[in-house]
N, CA, C and O atoms as CSV, one atom per row, in Angstrom:
chain,resi,resn,atom,element,x,y,z
A,1,MET,N,N,9.551,2.100,18.235
A,1,MET,CA,C,9.437,0.875,17.462
A,1,MET,C,C,8.526,1.119,16.258
A,1,MET,O,O,7.543,1.854,16.359
A,2,PHE,N,N,8.847,0.516,15.140
A,2,PHE,CA,C,8.089,0.695,13.914
A,2,PHE,C,C,6.884,-0.224,13.901
A,2,PHE,O,O,6.988,-1.398,14.259
A,3,ASN,N,N,5.743,0.304,13.491
A,3,ASN,CA,C,4.518,-0.475,13.356
A,3,ASN,C,C,4.430,-0.977,11.916
A,3,ASN,O,O,4.285,-0.175,10.993
A,4,TRP,N,N,4.516,-2.289,11.713
A,4,TRP,CA,C,4.526,-2.876,10.376
A,4,TRP,C,C,3.140,-3.072,9.797
A,4,TRP,O,O,3.008,-3.495,8.649
A,5,GLU,N,N,2.096,-2.772,10.570
A,5,GLU,CA,C,0.740,-2.945,10.065
A,5,GLU,C,C,0.524,-2.130,8.802
A,5,GLU,O,O,0.807,-0.933,8.766
A,6,GLY,N,N,0.026,-2.779,7.783
A,6,GLY,CA,C,-0.282,-2.104,6.538
A,6,GLY,C,C,0.814,-2.154,5.496
A,6,GLY,O,O,0.556,-1.879,4.324
A,7,VAL,N,N,2.031,-2.498,5.888
A,7,VAL,CA,C,3.144,-2.501,4.939
A,7,VAL,C,C,2.960,-3.597,3.895
A,7,VAL,O,O,3.168,-3.357,2.705
A,8,THR,N,N,2.575,-4.789,4.323
A,8,THR,CA,C,2.352,-5.888,3.375
A,8,THR,C,C,1.245,-5.525,2.390
A,8,THR,O,O,1.364,-5.762,1.187
A,9,GLU,N,N,0.173,-4.949,2.917
A,9,GLU,CA,C,-0.931,-4.524,2.056
A,9,GLU,C,C,-0.485,-3.427,1.097
A,9,GLU,O,O,-0.847,-3.443,-0.079
A,10,PHE,N,N,0.296,-2.479,1.596
A,10,PHE,CA,C,0.790,-1.393,0.757
A,10,PHE,C,C,1.614,-1.936,-0.410
A,10,PHE,O,O,1.404,-1.538,-1.556
A,11,VAL,N,N,2.540,-2.831,-0.126
A,11,VAL,CA,C,3.390,-3.400,-1.170
A,11,VAL,C,C,2.541,-4.177,-2.170
A,11,VAL,O,O,2.775,-4.091,-3.375
A,12,ALA,N,N,1.567,-4.928,-1.691
A,12,ALA,CA,C,0.700,-5.699,-2.584
A,12,ALA,C,C,-0.092,-4.782,-3.514
A,12,ALA,O,O,-0.210,-5.064,-4.706
A,13,VAL,N,N,-0.634,-3.694,-2.982
A,13,VAL,CA,C,-1.396,-2.753,-3.812
A,13,VAL,C,C,-0.466,-2.065,-4.810
A,13,VAL,O,O,-0.825,-1.897,-5.976
A,14,ALA,N,N,0.704,-1.673,-4.371
A,14,ALA,CA,C,1.653,-1.009,-5.267
A,14,ALA,C,C,2.029,-1.925,-6.432
A,14,ALA,O,O,2.164,-1.464,-7.566
A,15,GLU,N,N,2.198,-3.204,-6.161
A,15,GLU,CA,C,2.587,-4.141,-7.214
A,15,GLU,C,C,1.416,-4.534,-8.104
A,15,GLU,O,O,1.583,-4.721,-9.309
A,16,ALA,N,N,0.231,-4.661,-7.512
A,16,ALA,CA,C,-0.946,-5.071,-8.286
A,16,ALA,C,C,-1.644,-3.896,-8.958
A,16,ALA,O,O,-2.412,-4.076,-9.902
A,17,GLU,N,N,-1.370,-2.690,-8.463
A,17,GLU,CA,C,-2.049,-1.471,-8.922
A,17,GLU,C,C,-3.560,-1.594,-8.788
A,17,GLU,O,O,-4.319,-1.048,-9.588
A,18,SER,N,N,-3.981,-2.328,-7.753
A,18,SER,CA,C,-5.404,-2.551,-7.524
A,18,SER,C,C,-5.607,-3.047,-6.099
A,18,SER,O,O,-4.897,-3.941,-5.638
A,19,PHE,N,N,-6.571,-2.468,-5.409
A,19,PHE,CA,C,-6.908,-2.934,-4.074
A,19,PHE,C,C,-7.525,-4.329,-4.147
A,19,PHE,O,O,-7.241,-5.179,-3.303
A,20,THR,N,N,-8.359,-4.565,-5.144
A,20,THR,CA,C,-9.040,-5.855,-5.280
A,20,THR,C,C,-8.049,-6.968,-5.585
A,20,THR,O,O,-8.095,-8.026,-4.958
A,21,ARG,N,N,-7.151,-6.743,-6.543
A,21,ARG,CA,C,-6.156,-7.771,-6.878
A,21,ARG,C,C,-5.209,-8.012,-5.707
A,21,ARG,O,O,-4.812,-9.150,-5.458
A,22,ALA,N,N,-4.844,-6.955,-4.989
A,22,ALA,CA,C,-3.982,-7.116,-3.815
A,22,ALA,C,C,-4.690,-7.954,-2.751
A,22,ALA,O,O,-4.079,-8.827,-2.135
A,23,ALA,N,N,-5.966,-7.688,-2.539
A,23,ALA,CA,C,-6.742,-8.453,-1.553
A,23,ALA,C,C,-6.798,-9.928,-1.934
A,23,ALA,O,O,-6.658,-10.796,-1.072
A,24,LYS,N,N,-6.999,-10.213,-3.200
A,24,LYS,CA,C,-7.031,-11.611,-3.656
A,24,LYS,C,C,-5.677,-12.280,-3.455
A,24,LYS,O,O,-5.610,-13.437,-3.042
A,25,THR,N,N,-4.601,-11.559,-3.744
A,25,THR,CA,C,-3.251,-12.097,-3.552
A,25,THR,C,C,-2.994,-12.423,-2.085
A,25,THR,O,O,-2.390,-13.446,-1.763
A,26,LEU,N,N,-3.460,-11.541,-1.197
A,26,LEU,CA,C,-3.241,-11.713,0.242
A,26,LEU,C,C,-4.306,-12.580,0.904
A,26,LEU,O,O,-4.200,-12.913,2.084
A,27,ASN,N,N,-5.333,-12.944,0.136
A,27,ASN,CA,C,-6.441,-13.755,0.645
A,27,ASN,C,C,-7.160,-13.069,1.814
A,27,ASN,O,O,-7.463,-13.693,2.831
A,28,VAL,N,N,-7.422,-11.779,1.638
A,28,VAL,CA,C,-8.179,-10.984,2.611
A,28,VAL,C,C,-9.211,-10.167,1.839
A,28,VAL,O,O,-9.227,-10.182,0.609
A,29,SER,N,N,-10.063,-9.463,2.555
A,29,SER,CA,C,-11.079,-8.649,1.887
A,29,SER,C,C,-10.478,-7.334,1.364
A,29,SER,O,O,-9.462,-6.846,1.859
A,30,THR,N,N,-11.135,-6.797,0.367
A,30,THR,CA,C,-10.731,-5.496,-0.172
A,30,THR,C,C,-10.878,-4.419,0.900
A,30,THR,O,O,-10.065,-3.498,0.975
A,31,ALA,N,N,-11.910,-4.537,1.722
A,31,ALA,CA,C,-12.130,-3.569,2.807
A,31,ALA,C,C,-10.966,-3.596,3.795
A,31,ALA,O,O,-10.537,-2.549,4.280
A,32,HIS,N,N,-10.457,-4.785,4.091
A,32,HIS,CA,C,-9.316,-4.900,5.007
A,32,HIS,C,C,-8.104,-4.169,4.432
A,32,HIS,O,O,-7.435,-3.414,5.138
A,33,VAL,N,N,-7.828,-4.397,3.154
A,33,VAL,CA,C,-6.691,-3.738,2.500
A,33,VAL,C,C,-6.877,-2.226,2.537
A,33,VAL,O,O,-5.942,-1.494,2.862
A,34,SER,N,N,-8.061,-1.760,2.211
A,34,SER,CA,C,-8.349,-0.330,2.205
A,34,SER,C,C,-8.151,0.288,3.586
A,34,SER,O,O,-7.563,1.362,3.710
A,35,ARG,N,N,-8.641,-0.388,4.619
A,35,ARG,CA,C,-8.474,0.117,6.001
A,35,ARG,C,C,-7.009,0.173,6.398
A,35,ARG,O,O,-6.566,1.138,7.020
A,36,GLN,N,N,-6.253,-0.862,6.039
A,36,GLN,CA,C,-4.828,-0.896,6.387
A,36,GLN,C,C,-4.052,0.220,5.681
A,36,GLN,O,O,-3.187,0.856,6.283
A,37,ILE,N,N,-4.362,0.450,4.420
A,37,ILE,CA,C,-3.685,1.518,3.666
A,37,ILE,C,C,-4.051,2.886,4.248
A,37,ILE,O,O,-3.184,3.746,4.404
A,38,SER,N,N,-5.315,3.085,4.565
A,38,SER,CA,C,-5.747,4.359,5.157
A,38,SER,C,C,-5.061,4.593,6.497
A,38,SER,O,O,-4.629,5.709,6.788
A,39,ALA,N,N,-4.959,3.556,7.307
A,39,ALA,CA,C,-4.297,3.683,8.615
A,39,ALA,C,C,-2.803,3.971,8.437
A,39,ALA,O,O,-2.227,4.773,9.172
A,40,LEU,N,N,-2.187,3.316,7.466
A,40,LEU,CA,C,-0.765,3.547,7.197
A,40,LEU,C,C,-0.543,4.985,6.739
A,40,LEU,O,O,0.383,5.649,7.205
A,41,GLU,N,N,-1.385,5.464,5.833
A,41,GLU,CA,C,-1.275,6.850,5.373
A,41,GLU,C,C,-1.459,7.826,6.535
A,41,GLU,O,O,-0.770,8.844,6.602
A,42,ALA,N,N,-2.368,7.528,7.436
A,42,ALA,CA,C,-2.594,8.404,8.592
A,42,ALA,C,C,-1.369,8.412,9.508
A,42,ALA,O,O,-0.960,9.473,9.981
A,43,ARG,N,N,-0.783,7.243,9.762
A,43,ARG,CA,C,0.408,7.168,10.623
A,43,ARG,C,C,1.585,7.904,10.010
A,43,ARG,O,O,2.331,8.583,10.715
A,44,LEU,N,N,1.754,7.772,8.695
A,44,LEU,CA,C,2.878,8.412,8.009
A,44,LEU,C,C,2.598,9.871,7.658
A,44,LEU,O,O,3.516,10.627,7.341
A,45,ALA,N,N,1.332,10.257,7.715
A,45,ALA,CA,C,0.881,11.611,7.369
A,45,ALA,C,C,1.246,11.975,5.923
A,45,ALA,O,O,1.652,13.100,5.631
A,46,VAL,N,N,1.088,10.989,5.029
A,46,VAL,CA,C,1.316,11.206,3.598
A,46,VAL,C,C,0.267,10.443,2.802
A,46,VAL,O,O,-0.336,9.493,3.301
A,47,LYS,N,N,0.057,10.865,1.574
A,47,LYS,CA,C,-0.833,10.152,0.663
A,47,LYS,C,C,0.041,9.226,-0.177
A,47,LYS,O,O,0.956,9.686,-0.860
A,48,LEU,N,N,-0.238,7.920,-0.129
A,48,LEU,CA,C,0.575,6.940,-0.838
A,48,LEU,C,C,0.019,6.591,-2.216
A,48,LEU,O,O,0.763,6.202,-3.116
A,49,PHE,N,N,-1.310,6.736,-2.370
A,49,PHE,CA,C,-1.953,6.407,-3.641
A,49,PHE,C,C,-2.940,7.494,-4.032
A,49,PHE,O,O,-3.568,8.122,-3.180
A,50,TYR,N,N,-3.064,7.704,-5.337
A,50,TYR,CA,C,-4.176,8.468,-5.888
A,50,TYR,C,C,-5.243,7.430,-6.209
A,50,TYR,O,O,-4.955,6.427,-6.864
A,51,ARG,N,N,-6.470,7.659,-5.757
A,51,ARG,CA,C,-7.538,6.692,-5.977
A,51,ARG,C,C,-8.671,7.325,-6.772
A,51,ARG,O,O,-9.100,8.442,-6.483
A,52,THR,N,N,-9.144,6.602,-7.769
A,52,THR,CA,C,-10.389,6.947,-8.437
A,52,THR,C,C,-11.233,5.676,-8.411
A,52,THR,O,O,-10.780,4.636,-7.932
A,53,THR,N,N,-12.441,5.758,-8.918
A,53,THR,CA,C,-13.288,4.571,-8.923
A,53,THR,C,C,-12.751,3.500,-9.867
A,53,THR,O,O,-13.113,2.330,-9.744
A,54,ARG,N,N,-11.905,3.885,-10.793
A,54,ARG,CA,C,-11.410,2.925,-11.782
A,54,ARG,C,C,-9.917,2.641,-11.711
A,54,ARG,O,O,-9.445,1.677,-12.314
A,55,LYS,N,N,-9.168,3.463,-10.986
A,55,LYS,CA,C,-7.721,3.345,-11.062
A,55,LYS,C,C,-7.049,3.706,-9.737
A,55,LYS,O,O,-7.488,4.608,-9.024
A,56,VAL,N,N,-5.992,2.990,-9.433
A,56,VAL,CA,C,-5.145,3.295,-8.281
A,56,VAL,C,C,-3.754,3.571,-8.828
A,56,VAL,O,O,-3.182,2.744,-9.537
A,57,THR,N,N,-3.213,4.737,-8.496
A,57,THR,CA,C,-1.884,5.127,-8.959
A,57,THR,C,C,-1.051,5.519,-7.754
A,57,THR,O,O,-1.509,6.261,-6.885
A,58,ILE,N,N,0.154,5.025,-7.707
A,58,ILE,CA,C,1.041,5.344,-6.584
A,58,ILE,C,C,1.548,6.783,-6.724
A,58,ILE,O,O,1.838,7.240,-7.830
A,59,THR,N,N,1.651,7.488,-5.605
A,59,THR,CA,C,2.175,8.856,-5.608
A,59,THR,C,C,3.702,8.801,-5.659
A,59,THR,O,O,4.300,7.737,-5.504
A,60,GLU,N,N,4.312,9.943,-5.876
A,60,GLU,CA,C,5.780,10.001,-5.868
A,60,GLU,C,C,6.317,9.582,-4.501
A,60,GLU,O,O,7.283,8.824,-4.413
A,61,THR,N,N,5.693,10.074,-3.445
A,61,THR,CA,C,6.085,9.700,-2.089
A,61,THR,C,C,5.857,8.211,-1.868
A,61,THR,O,O,6.673,7.532,-1.245
A,62,GLY,N,N,4.746,7.714,-2.382
A,62,GLY,CA,C,4.442,6.292,-2.275
A,62,GLY,C,C,5.485,5.441,-2.980
A,62,GLY,O,O,5.848,4.375,-2.482
A,63,GLN,N,N,5.969,5.892,-4.125
A,63,GLN,CA,C,6.992,5.144,-4.863
A,63,GLN,C,C,8.287,5.059,-4.069
A,63,GLN,O,O,8.921,4.005,-4.017
A,64,ILE,N,N,8.676,6.161,-3.455
A,64,ILE,CA,C,9.892,6.177,-2.627
A,64,ILE,C,C,9.721,5.225,-1.453
A,64,ILE,O,O,10.620,4.441,-1.148
A,65,TYR,N,N,8.561,5.295,-0.791
A,65,TYR,CA,C,8.283,4.414,0.351
A,65,TYR,C,C,8.255,2.953,-0.108
A,65,TYR,O,O,8.771,2.077,0.586
A,66,TYR,N,N,7.659,2.689,-1.264
A,66,TYR,CA,C,7.615,1.328,-1.804
A,66,TYR,C,C,9.025,0.783,-2.003
A,66,TYR,O,O,9.305,-0.356,-1.629
A,67,ASN,N,N,9.914,1.584,-2.586
A,67,ASN,CA,C,11.290,1.129,-2.820
A,67,ASN,C,C,11.968,0.731,-1.519
A,67,ASN,O,O,12.683,-0.271,-1.475
A,68,HIS,N,N,11.751,1.505,-0.457
A,68,HIS,CA,C,12.331,1.177,0.849
A,68,HIS,C,C,11.699,-0.092,1.414
A,68,HIS,O,O,12.403,-0.972,1.910
A,69,CYS,N,N,10.386,-0.185,1.339
A,69,CYS,CA,C,9.688,-1.367,1.870
A,69,CYS,C,C,10.099,-2.625,1.122
A,69,CYS,O,O,10.300,-3.674,1.733
A,70,ARG,N,N,10.226,-2.526,-0.193
A,70,ARG,CA,C,10.594,-3.694,-0.998
A,70,ARG,C,C,11.982,-4.198,-0.593
A,70,ARG,O,O,12.204,-5.406,-0.505
A,71,GLN,N,N,12.918,-3.266,-0.347
A,71,GLN,CA,C,14.264,-3.658,0.087
A,71,GLN,C,C,14.217,-4.369,1.429
A,71,GLN,O,O,14.900,-5.374,1.628
A,72,VAL,N,N,13.419,-3.854,2.345
A,72,VAL,CA,C,13.311,-4.458,3.669
A,72,VAL,C,C,12.687,-5.845,3.576
A,72,VAL,O,O,13.153,-6.787,4.217
A,73,LEU,N,N,11.629,-5.965,2.776
A,73,LEU,CA,C,10.937,-7.253,2.657
A,73,LEU,C,C,11.777,-8.292,1.911
A,73,LEU,O,O,11.665,-9.490,2.171
A,74,ASP,N,N,12.617,-7.828,0.984
A,74,ASP,CA,C,13.475,-8.772,0.255
A,74,ASP,C,C,14.581,-9.251,1.159
A,74,ASP,O,O,15.416,-10.053,0.741
């Protein structure tokens, strides 16, 4: 069975290009979003985002995963 934990947060971050903006959209803390994304990356064994202190950029693998998630959520 697929574990959906973190998918909503992942899609929100991918669309907002920011953990903080995604957290505000989802009405949760930035720490919660960060933990969910880290757990999702660990389960999938891939890096979904490149993170710096100023910027979040989706990886190529993350973009492919986002496209699949967006189709499922739509």
